[in-house]
Amino acid sequence: MNTTVTVALAIGGVVVLVAAVALRLADRLGLPSLLIYLGIGLAIGEAGLGVQFEDAELTQNLGVAALVIILAEGGLTTRWSDVRRAIGPGLTLATVGVAVSVGITAAITVWLLGATWGFALLLAAVIGSTDAAAVFAALRRLPLPRRLAAAIEAESGLNDAPAILLVTTLAAYLTDSDAAAWWLVVLQVVGQLVGGAVFGIAIGLAGAELLRRVALPLAGFYPLAMLALCVLAFSVATLAATSGIVAVYLAGVVLGNAALPHRSASIGFAEGMASLAQIGLFVLLGLLASPSRLLDALGPALVVGGALLLVARPISVVVSLAFFRWPGAQQAFVSWAGLRGAVPIVLATFPLTAGVPGAENIFDTVFVLVVVFTLVQGWSLPWVARRLRIAAPVTPRDVDVESAPLEQLDADLMQLTVPPGSRLHGVYLPELRLPEDAAVVLIVREGRAFVPDDTTRLMRGDQALLVSARRSRPEAERRLRAVSRAGRLASWRGEDGRATDLD
C-alpha cells in the first residue's frame, strides 16, 4: 500500500479521536466545539507541527462538500411542525436580512476603516450569512419557544445561497471579470432559491416514496440512502443552475419528517456524519490560516464584527420581522443569535481562489472575527435568553419511535421508548386510541419483558414493540407523539384533517 496514503489515514484517525475527546472537554468548559477544531488545525499547521497547507481551492471544494452534509443533517433533524410556523420569518431573514446586513456593515467599514466600497461590500457579504452548524448545535441545547428556534434554524439553512451568489458576483466585479447588473443578481437570487426549493422538495418526496415501497436488504442501507438522496438533491439542483444549498436542506426536511423505516437510526447516522464533516472542515480551515498574520487582523475584525453584531444585525432583524410583529424580546434574541462559523470562513476562500486584491486580508479578518465572536456569543446565549425572559419551560423530550418493515405482512414493526418527562407515563394502553389495526404487543420494563393487556400502563423508561398495518403507521405515530407531549387529553389531526380530542 502507498505509504503516503497510510500515513494520511493514520493522521486522519488520530485527528478525529483527538477532536472527539476535545469535544467532551469543550462541553465541560462551555466552549463552542468549532474553536477546538480550529485550534487543532492551527496546532497541526505551519506554526505548530509545521504542516504547510495553502491550497485555498481544495479547501473551498471540501468546505462546500462538508456544508452539504451539515445542512442535510440539519434538515433531517428539523420538525416540519415547528418550521411551518416560522418559514416566513426565516426566509425573510435569509434574503432581506442578508441584504440589509451587508449594506450597513459595508457602510460602517468604509467609514471607520477607510476601505473602498468594493472591498467593504465583499467583506460584508462574506460574513453576511449565519452558520448552520453553529446555530443547530447552540439552539438545540436551549429551552426556547419552538417558533423562535425554528425561524433561526430556517434562516441558517436558507441564507447561504444569497450570500454565495453575492460573494461570487462581487469577486467578479473586483477582478474585472464579467458580472451581471445588480437587478439581475436579485433575479438570480430569487430564481435560485425557488429552483432549489422545487428540486429539494421533489427529490425528497420521490425518495421518501421509494424508500417506503422498496425493502432494502440491510437495515444499514437506509441511513446511506437518506443521506445519498440529500446529496443527490444538492447535485441536481446545482447542475440545473439553482441553489443546491437550499435543495439539500429542504430534501432533508422532507425525508426527516416522512414515515420511513429505521428513521431514528438514519438520523443518528446523519448526525455522526455531520460531526465528522465539521471536524474535517474546521481542522482544514485552521490549517489554511497563517497565525503570523492573524494578530494584524484583530483590530479590523473587532471593528467589522462590532458593526455587524451591534448595528447591522439588529437593524436587519427589525426590518425583516416588522411584518410578522414579533415581540421585542424575541427580536433581540434573534439579533444576538446570528452565529458565524464555518460558512463565512469557507466563503472567505472564494476571493482567494478568484485572485481578488486584498483577499488574504479578508480571510484573516473573517477568521479572527469568527473565533472572537463565536466565543462571545456561544457563552452568552443562555444568559441572554434568561435575561430576555424568553427561555421556555423545559418540555418533555419527543417520543422516540423506530420502525422496521414486515414485507410479507404489509405491516411495520415499531419500537417505542418512553423518555423521562414524557406524558406517556401513567397512560393506559386503551387511552392511546391507536388505530384498529395497530397494537402494543410487548413491553420491556427494567429488563423484564411481558405481554400487556388493557390494564397495562406505560411507565418512564419502558420500551415497547408495536405492530401496525402499513397504511395506519403514520396515524399511530401521530397519536403516540401527541400523547407524549400533551398527555391523554391530547389532540391530533385525523385523516379528515380535523382535530380530534382524546377524551
XYZ file of C-alpha atoms in Angstrom:
503
model
C 0.000 0.000 0.000
C 1.127 3.560 -0.688
C 2.965 4.867 2.397
C 1.613 8.379 1.911
C -1.971 7.117 1.969
C -1.276 5.035 5.085
C 0.244 7.999 6.909
C -2.650 10.235 5.845
C -5.169 7.697 7.156
C -3.285 7.432 10.443
C -3.172 11.203 10.853
C -6.879 11.461 9.995
C -7.781 8.798 12.553
C -5.746 10.489 15.273
C -7.270 13.884 14.469
C -10.830 12.508 14.705
C -10.094 10.785 18.019
C -8.437 13.884 19.462
C -11.365 16.001 18.255
C -13.858 13.628 19.903
C -12.023 13.827 23.230
C -11.657 17.592 22.855
C -15.403 17.887 22.260
C -16.039 16.294 25.634
C -13.659 18.804 27.227
C -15.320 21.664 25.355
C -18.750 20.660 26.685
C -17.442 20.726 30.262
C -15.815 24.138 29.785
C -18.728 25.585 27.815
C -16.583 26.261 24.744
C -18.050 26.073 21.218
C -16.663 22.947 19.569
C -15.616 24.761 16.400
C -12.959 26.666 18.369
C -11.459 23.349 19.474
C -11.358 22.057 15.901
C -9.881 25.279 14.539
C -7.268 25.117 17.297
C -6.346 21.567 16.262
C -5.871 22.779 12.680
C -3.660 25.646 13.825
C -1.647 23.247 16.014
C -1.005 20.943 13.061
C -0.203 23.807 10.689
C 2.859 25.905 9.976
C 3.066 27.430 13.457
C 2.648 24.088 15.222
C 3.779 20.770 13.785
C 4.907 22.543 10.630
C 2.460 21.113 8.073
C 2.385 23.504 5.115
C -1.037 23.860 3.518
C -2.033 26.757 1.252
C -4.494 25.223 -1.197
C -7.476 27.581 -0.990
C -9.273 25.966 -3.931
C -9.147 22.492 -2.343
C -10.340 23.982 0.945
C -13.236 25.661 -0.835
C -14.322 22.465 -2.603
C -14.053 20.299 0.504
C -15.736 23.019 2.528
C -18.781 23.060 0.255
C -18.940 19.241 0.428
C -18.850 19.380 4.228
C -21.580 22.035 4.288
C -23.793 19.749 2.196
C -23.559 17.017 4.855
C -24.082 19.509 7.691
C -27.169 21.020 6.056
C -28.546 17.569 5.236
C -28.309 16.623 8.906
C -29.910 19.928 9.887
C -32.847 19.236 7.586
C -33.237 15.619 8.704
C -33.432 16.638 12.370
C -35.856 19.544 11.795
C -39.514 19.054 12.729
C -41.808 20.389 9.994
C -44.495 21.029 12.623
C -42.161 23.652 14.099
C -40.733 25.080 10.871
C -44.038 25.629 9.040
C -44.980 28.344 11.534
C -41.614 30.074 11.094
C -40.823 29.619 7.401
C -41.937 33.191 6.584
C -39.691 34.907 9.148
C -36.830 32.504 8.362
C -36.994 33.142 4.619
C -37.228 36.918 5.118
C -34.200 36.887 7.421
C -32.307 34.803 4.843
C -32.943 37.262 1.999
C -33.944 40.755 3.112
C -31.945 40.371 6.310
C -28.772 39.422 4.460
C -29.099 42.381 2.066
C -29.696 44.915 4.849
C -26.905 43.482 6.986
C -24.384 43.569 4.130
C -25.216 47.166 3.212
C -24.944 48.526 6.757
C -21.790 46.561 7.611
C -20.113 47.756 4.401
C -21.030 51.403 5.088
C -19.563 51.275 8.611
C -16.423 49.531 7.300
C -15.893 52.308 4.744
C -16.497 54.968 7.383
C -14.325 53.586 10.192
C -11.573 51.731 8.307
C -11.374 53.840 5.160
C -11.828 50.788 2.914
C -13.053 51.019 -0.664
C -16.695 50.257 -1.278
C -15.873 47.179 -3.342
C -13.653 45.688 -0.622
C -16.119 46.611 2.135
C -19.100 45.077 0.334
C -17.179 41.868 -0.354
C -16.079 41.562 3.273
C -19.633 42.252 4.486
C -21.055 39.671 2.060
C -18.620 37.029 3.297
C -19.841 37.442 6.878
C -23.442 38.122 5.865
C -24.827 34.623 6.409
C -25.214 32.773 9.685
C -23.703 29.322 10.094
C -25.964 26.269 10.094
C -23.631 24.033 12.117
C -23.129 26.646 14.846
C -26.831 27.512 15.017
C -28.046 23.903 15.122
C -25.513 22.987 17.810
C -26.245 26.001 20.015
C -30.019 26.410 19.807
C -30.975 22.762 20.255
C -29.468 22.873 23.731
C -31.581 25.843 24.813
C -35.212 25.647 26.011
C -36.542 28.210 23.508
C -40.049 28.685 22.101
C -40.358 26.386 19.103
C -41.271 29.096 16.599
C -38.323 31.246 17.644
C -35.766 28.437 17.375
C -37.280 27.203 14.099
C -37.057 30.665 12.488
C -33.357 30.998 13.357
C -32.649 27.469 12.115
C -34.572 28.066 8.876
C -32.611 31.277 8.325
C -29.296 29.488 8.757
C -30.359 26.740 6.353
C -31.515 29.143 3.634
C -29.260 32.212 3.796
C -26.120 30.591 2.392
C -27.429 30.696 -1.191
C -27.900 34.504 -1.368
C -24.544 35.045 0.370
C -22.659 32.723 -2.005
C -24.147 34.386 -5.092
C -23.399 37.842 -3.697
C -19.785 36.933 -2.887
C -19.107 35.418 -6.326
C -20.694 38.444 -8.070
C -18.651 40.966 -6.071
C -15.477 38.940 -6.594
C -16.125 39.060 -10.345
C -16.528 42.852 -10.204
C -13.281 43.318 -8.267
C -11.277 41.153 -10.689
C -12.664 42.965 -13.755
C -14.487 39.824 -14.848
C -17.899 39.828 -16.465
C -20.505 40.445 -13.796
C -24.245 40.882 -14.027
C -26.107 44.079 -13.215
C -27.429 44.367 -9.668
C -31.051 43.789 -10.691
C -30.024 40.607 -12.483
C -28.304 39.474 -9.289
C -31.590 39.966 -7.403
C -33.460 37.930 -10.011
C -30.790 35.237 -9.823
C -31.127 35.028 -6.047
C -34.908 34.633 -6.290
C -34.620 32.133 -9.134
C -32.006 30.056 -7.346
C -33.988 29.960 -4.111
C -37.216 28.942 -5.855
C -35.487 26.430 -8.142
C -33.527 24.902 -5.272
C -36.706 24.597 -3.213
C -38.524 22.838 -6.061
C -35.691 20.335 -6.626
C -35.195 19.696 -2.913
C -38.867 19.075 -2.158
C -39.390 16.983 -5.302
C -36.395 14.726 -4.681
C -37.284 14.438 -1.001
C -40.863 13.352 -1.777
C -39.768 10.936 -4.517
C -37.056 9.477 -2.291
C -39.447 9.015 0.637
C -41.921 7.185 -1.589
C -39.125 4.988 -2.962
C -37.853 4.029 0.499
C -41.385 3.236 1.665
C -42.049 0.910 -1.263
C -38.663 -0.803 -1.652
C -37.449 -3.035 1.175
C -33.663 -2.709 1.250
C -31.726 -5.930 2.016
C -29.877 -4.481 5.027
C -31.084 -2.028 7.663
C -27.770 -0.172 7.335
C -28.664 0.824 3.771
C -31.494 3.116 4.918
C -29.183 5.729 6.541
C -26.941 5.657 3.474
C -29.931 6.017 1.154
C -31.372 9.005 3.054
C -28.066 10.851 3.052
C -27.457 9.935 -0.598
C -30.830 11.420 -1.546
C -29.899 14.699 0.152
C -26.575 14.807 -1.683
C -28.380 13.987 -4.931
C -30.729 16.930 -4.357
C -27.729 19.237 -3.987
C -26.059 17.907 -7.127
C -29.141 18.003 -9.346
C -30.102 21.497 -8.224
C -26.569 22.805 -8.719
C -26.278 21.289 -12.203
C -29.610 22.934 -13.045
C -28.118 26.344 -12.085
C -30.270 26.651 -8.972
C -29.364 26.603 -5.290
C -28.052 23.219 -4.227
C -27.696 24.551 -0.677
C -31.438 25.194 -0.402
C -32.208 21.883 -2.130
C -30.177 19.726 0.248
C -31.707 21.367 3.329
C -35.301 21.031 2.135
C -34.755 17.469 0.904
C -33.533 16.674 4.410
C -36.622 18.297 5.956
C -38.943 16.225 3.730
C -37.122 12.945 4.387
C -36.692 13.613 8.103
C -40.438 14.121 8.543
C -41.545 11.188 6.393
C -42.690 7.902 7.910
C -39.694 5.837 6.821
C -38.224 2.561 8.093
C -35.315 2.904 10.547
C -35.769 6.673 10.696
C -34.135 7.117 14.099
C -31.080 5.096 13.100
C -30.827 7.058 9.840
C -30.895 10.390 11.651
C -28.301 9.133 14.149
C -26.054 8.180 11.233
C -26.542 11.622 9.656
C -25.635 13.309 12.952
C -22.418 11.290 13.120
C -21.515 12.141 9.521
C -22.256 15.823 10.135
C -19.974 15.806 13.182
C -17.229 14.199 11.102
C -17.747 16.810 8.377
C -17.499 19.613 10.939
C -14.293 18.205 12.374
C -12.679 17.858 8.951
C -13.857 21.277 7.793
C -12.711 23.246 10.834
C -9.368 21.450 11.021
C -8.803 22.181 7.330
C -9.673 25.854 7.796
C -7.285 26.022 10.752
C -4.559 24.524 8.567
C -5.147 27.135 5.859
C -4.823 30.054 8.288
C -1.448 31.701 8.955
C -1.140 32.573 12.678
C 1.604 35.092 11.952
C -0.913 37.288 10.095
C -3.867 36.880 12.435
C -2.702 39.378 15.079
C -2.678 42.186 12.499
C -6.278 41.319 11.611
C -7.526 41.618 15.209
C -8.300 45.351 15.069
C -10.259 45.288 11.774
C -12.044 42.113 12.896
C -13.253 43.765 16.105
C -14.454 46.851 14.206
C -16.276 44.900 11.484
C -17.620 42.331 13.926
C -18.848 45.003 16.301
C -20.582 46.810 13.434
C -22.265 43.569 12.398
C -23.255 42.377 15.871
C -24.337 45.673 17.444
C -25.707 47.654 14.473
C -26.223 45.774 11.209
C -27.701 42.540 12.578
C -30.247 44.221 14.909
C -31.439 46.588 12.156
C -31.727 43.739 9.632
C -33.783 41.714 12.119
C -36.145 44.622 12.863
C -36.653 45.258 9.134
C -37.156 41.546 8.357
C -39.601 40.838 11.183
C -41.565 44.095 11.056
C -44.363 42.463 9.048
C -44.634 39.499 11.451
C -44.958 41.663 14.597
C -42.697 39.583 16.796
C -42.182 40.667 20.429
C -39.193 42.911 21.006
C -37.510 40.409 23.315
C -37.602 37.702 20.658
C -36.251 40.088 18.022
C -33.408 40.992 20.360
C -32.557 37.307 20.824
C -32.632 36.678 17.059
C -30.209 39.575 16.673
C -27.786 38.115 19.195
C -28.172 34.536 17.938
C -26.849 35.240 14.425
C -23.882 32.934 14.933
C -20.998 32.874 12.483
C -18.874 29.769 11.981
C -17.539 27.685 9.123
C -19.683 29.256 6.390
C -18.071 32.741 6.490
C -14.574 31.202 6.554
C -15.420 28.966 3.586
C -16.856 31.985 1.753
C -13.622 33.833 2.508
C -11.803 31.288 0.311
C -13.831 32.398 -2.742
C -11.938 35.738 -3.092
C -8.664 33.824 -2.595
C -9.362 31.452 -5.479
C -10.654 34.313 -7.657
C -7.484 36.345 -7.106
C -9.244 39.381 -5.619
C -6.778 42.067 -4.422
C -6.600 42.015 -0.618
C -8.218 38.556 -0.396
C -5.731 37.436 2.273
C -6.805 40.349 4.471
C -10.432 39.320 4.061
C -9.657 35.714 5.033
C -7.611 36.717 8.077
C -10.211 39.262 9.236
C -13.064 36.785 8.883
C -11.093 34.029 10.646
C -10.391 36.220 13.681
C -13.933 37.627 13.671
C -15.455 34.141 13.756
C -13.198 32.993 16.589
C -13.747 36.068 18.779
C -17.472 36.478 18.288
C -18.256 32.768 18.449
C -16.542 32.760 21.827
C -18.564 35.780 22.982
C -21.944 34.718 21.602
C -21.600 30.999 22.275
C -21.064 31.502 26.000
C -23.662 34.239 26.373
C -26.696 32.772 24.556
C -28.177 31.010 27.624
C -27.656 34.147 29.734
C -29.266 36.367 27.064
C -32.270 34.012 26.812
C -32.751 34.209 30.583
C -32.342 37.984 30.729
C -34.867 38.475 27.925
C -37.207 36.023 29.690
C -37.852 34.015 26.556
C -36.474 30.687 27.760
C -39.388 28.260 27.620
C -40.019 25.778 30.429
C -38.165 22.534 29.862
C -40.528 20.467 27.720
C -40.665 16.684 27.615
C -38.484 15.028 25.046
C -40.300 13.842 21.961
C -41.162 10.176 21.991
C -38.660 8.044 20.099
C -40.309 5.725 17.564
C -38.179 3.404 15.441
C -39.625 1.148 12.756
C -38.732 -1.767 10.508
C -40.734 -3.161 7.578
C -42.501 -6.546 7.642
C -42.896 -7.011 3.900
C -44.873 -10.245 3.744
C -47.463 -8.943 6.219
C -47.650 -5.450 4.670
C -47.034 -4.157 8.184
C -44.442 -2.255 10.192
C -42.829 -3.185 13.497
C -42.256 -0.117 15.658
C -40.104 0.279 18.747
C -41.257 2.897 21.238
C -39.107 4.351 24.012
C -40.819 6.388 26.746
C -38.288 9.115 27.683
C -38.005 10.909 31.041
C -40.550 13.703 31.285
C -42.874 12.195 28.679
C -46.570 12.454 29.459
C -46.979 8.905 28.217
C -46.086 7.963 31.785
C -49.157 6.572 33.519
C -51.284 6.342 30.359
C -53.292 3.122 29.976
C -52.885 1.445 26.592
C -56.546 1.938 25.549
C -56.102 5.682 26.202
C -53.604 5.837 23.343
C -56.563 5.337 20.965
C -54.357 3.625 18.396
C -55.888 2.682 15.038
C -57.781 -0.608 14.996
C -55.023 -2.351 13.037
C -52.223 -1.260 15.415
C -51.387 -2.696 18.832
C -48.727 -2.791 21.546
C -47.584 -6.428 21.620
C -44.642 -6.401 24.063
C -43.247 -4.151 26.814
C -39.780 -4.364 28.351
C -39.620 -2.753 31.804
C -36.483 -2.796 33.962
C -35.108 -5.707 31.946
C -38.286 -7.817 32.196
C -40.436 -8.459 29.116
C -44.179 -9.105 29.285
C -47.246 -9.069 27.033
C -49.511 -6.156 28.015
C -53.308 -6.036 28.266
C -55.913 -3.269 28.602
C -54.996 -2.714 32.272
C -51.314 -2.022 31.490
C -49.999 1.495 31.945
C -46.881 2.843 30.241
C -44.061 3.949 32.539
C -40.960 6.093 32.122
C -38.120 4.084 30.635
C -40.429 1.496 29.065
C -39.510 0.037 25.712
C -42.477 -1.243 23.763
C -42.967 -3.080 20.487
C -45.944 -2.125 18.334
C -47.206 -3.772 15.174
C -49.232 -1.695 12.733
C -50.638 -2.129 9.259
C -48.505 -0.013 6.962
C -51.382 2.247 5.965
C -52.057 3.120 9.622
C -48.494 3.660 10.759
C -48.416 7.471 10.232
C -51.632 7.857 12.246
C -50.276 5.639 15.028
C -47.083 7.718 15.235
C -49.057 10.974 15.319
C -51.148 9.731 18.222
C -48.141 8.491 20.189
C -46.315 11.796 19.770
C -49.411 13.823 20.648
C -49.927 11.910 23.899
C -46.213 12.132 24.701
C -46.367 15.920 24.512
C -49.813 16.704 25.920
C -50.981 13.645 27.841
C -54.098 11.524 27.489
C -56.213 14.567 26.538
C -54.021 15.407 23.555
C -55.459 16.127 20.129
C -54.130 15.369 16.667
C -55.101 15.771 13.060
C -57.138 12.833 11.860
C -57.488 11.559 8.323
C -60.276 14.060 7.688
C -57.938 16.926 8.632
C -59.933 17.872 11.744
C -58.557 17.994 15.269
C -59.628 15.017 17.361
C -59.534 15.020 21.156
C -58.555 12.147 23.388
C -61.264 12.386 25.986
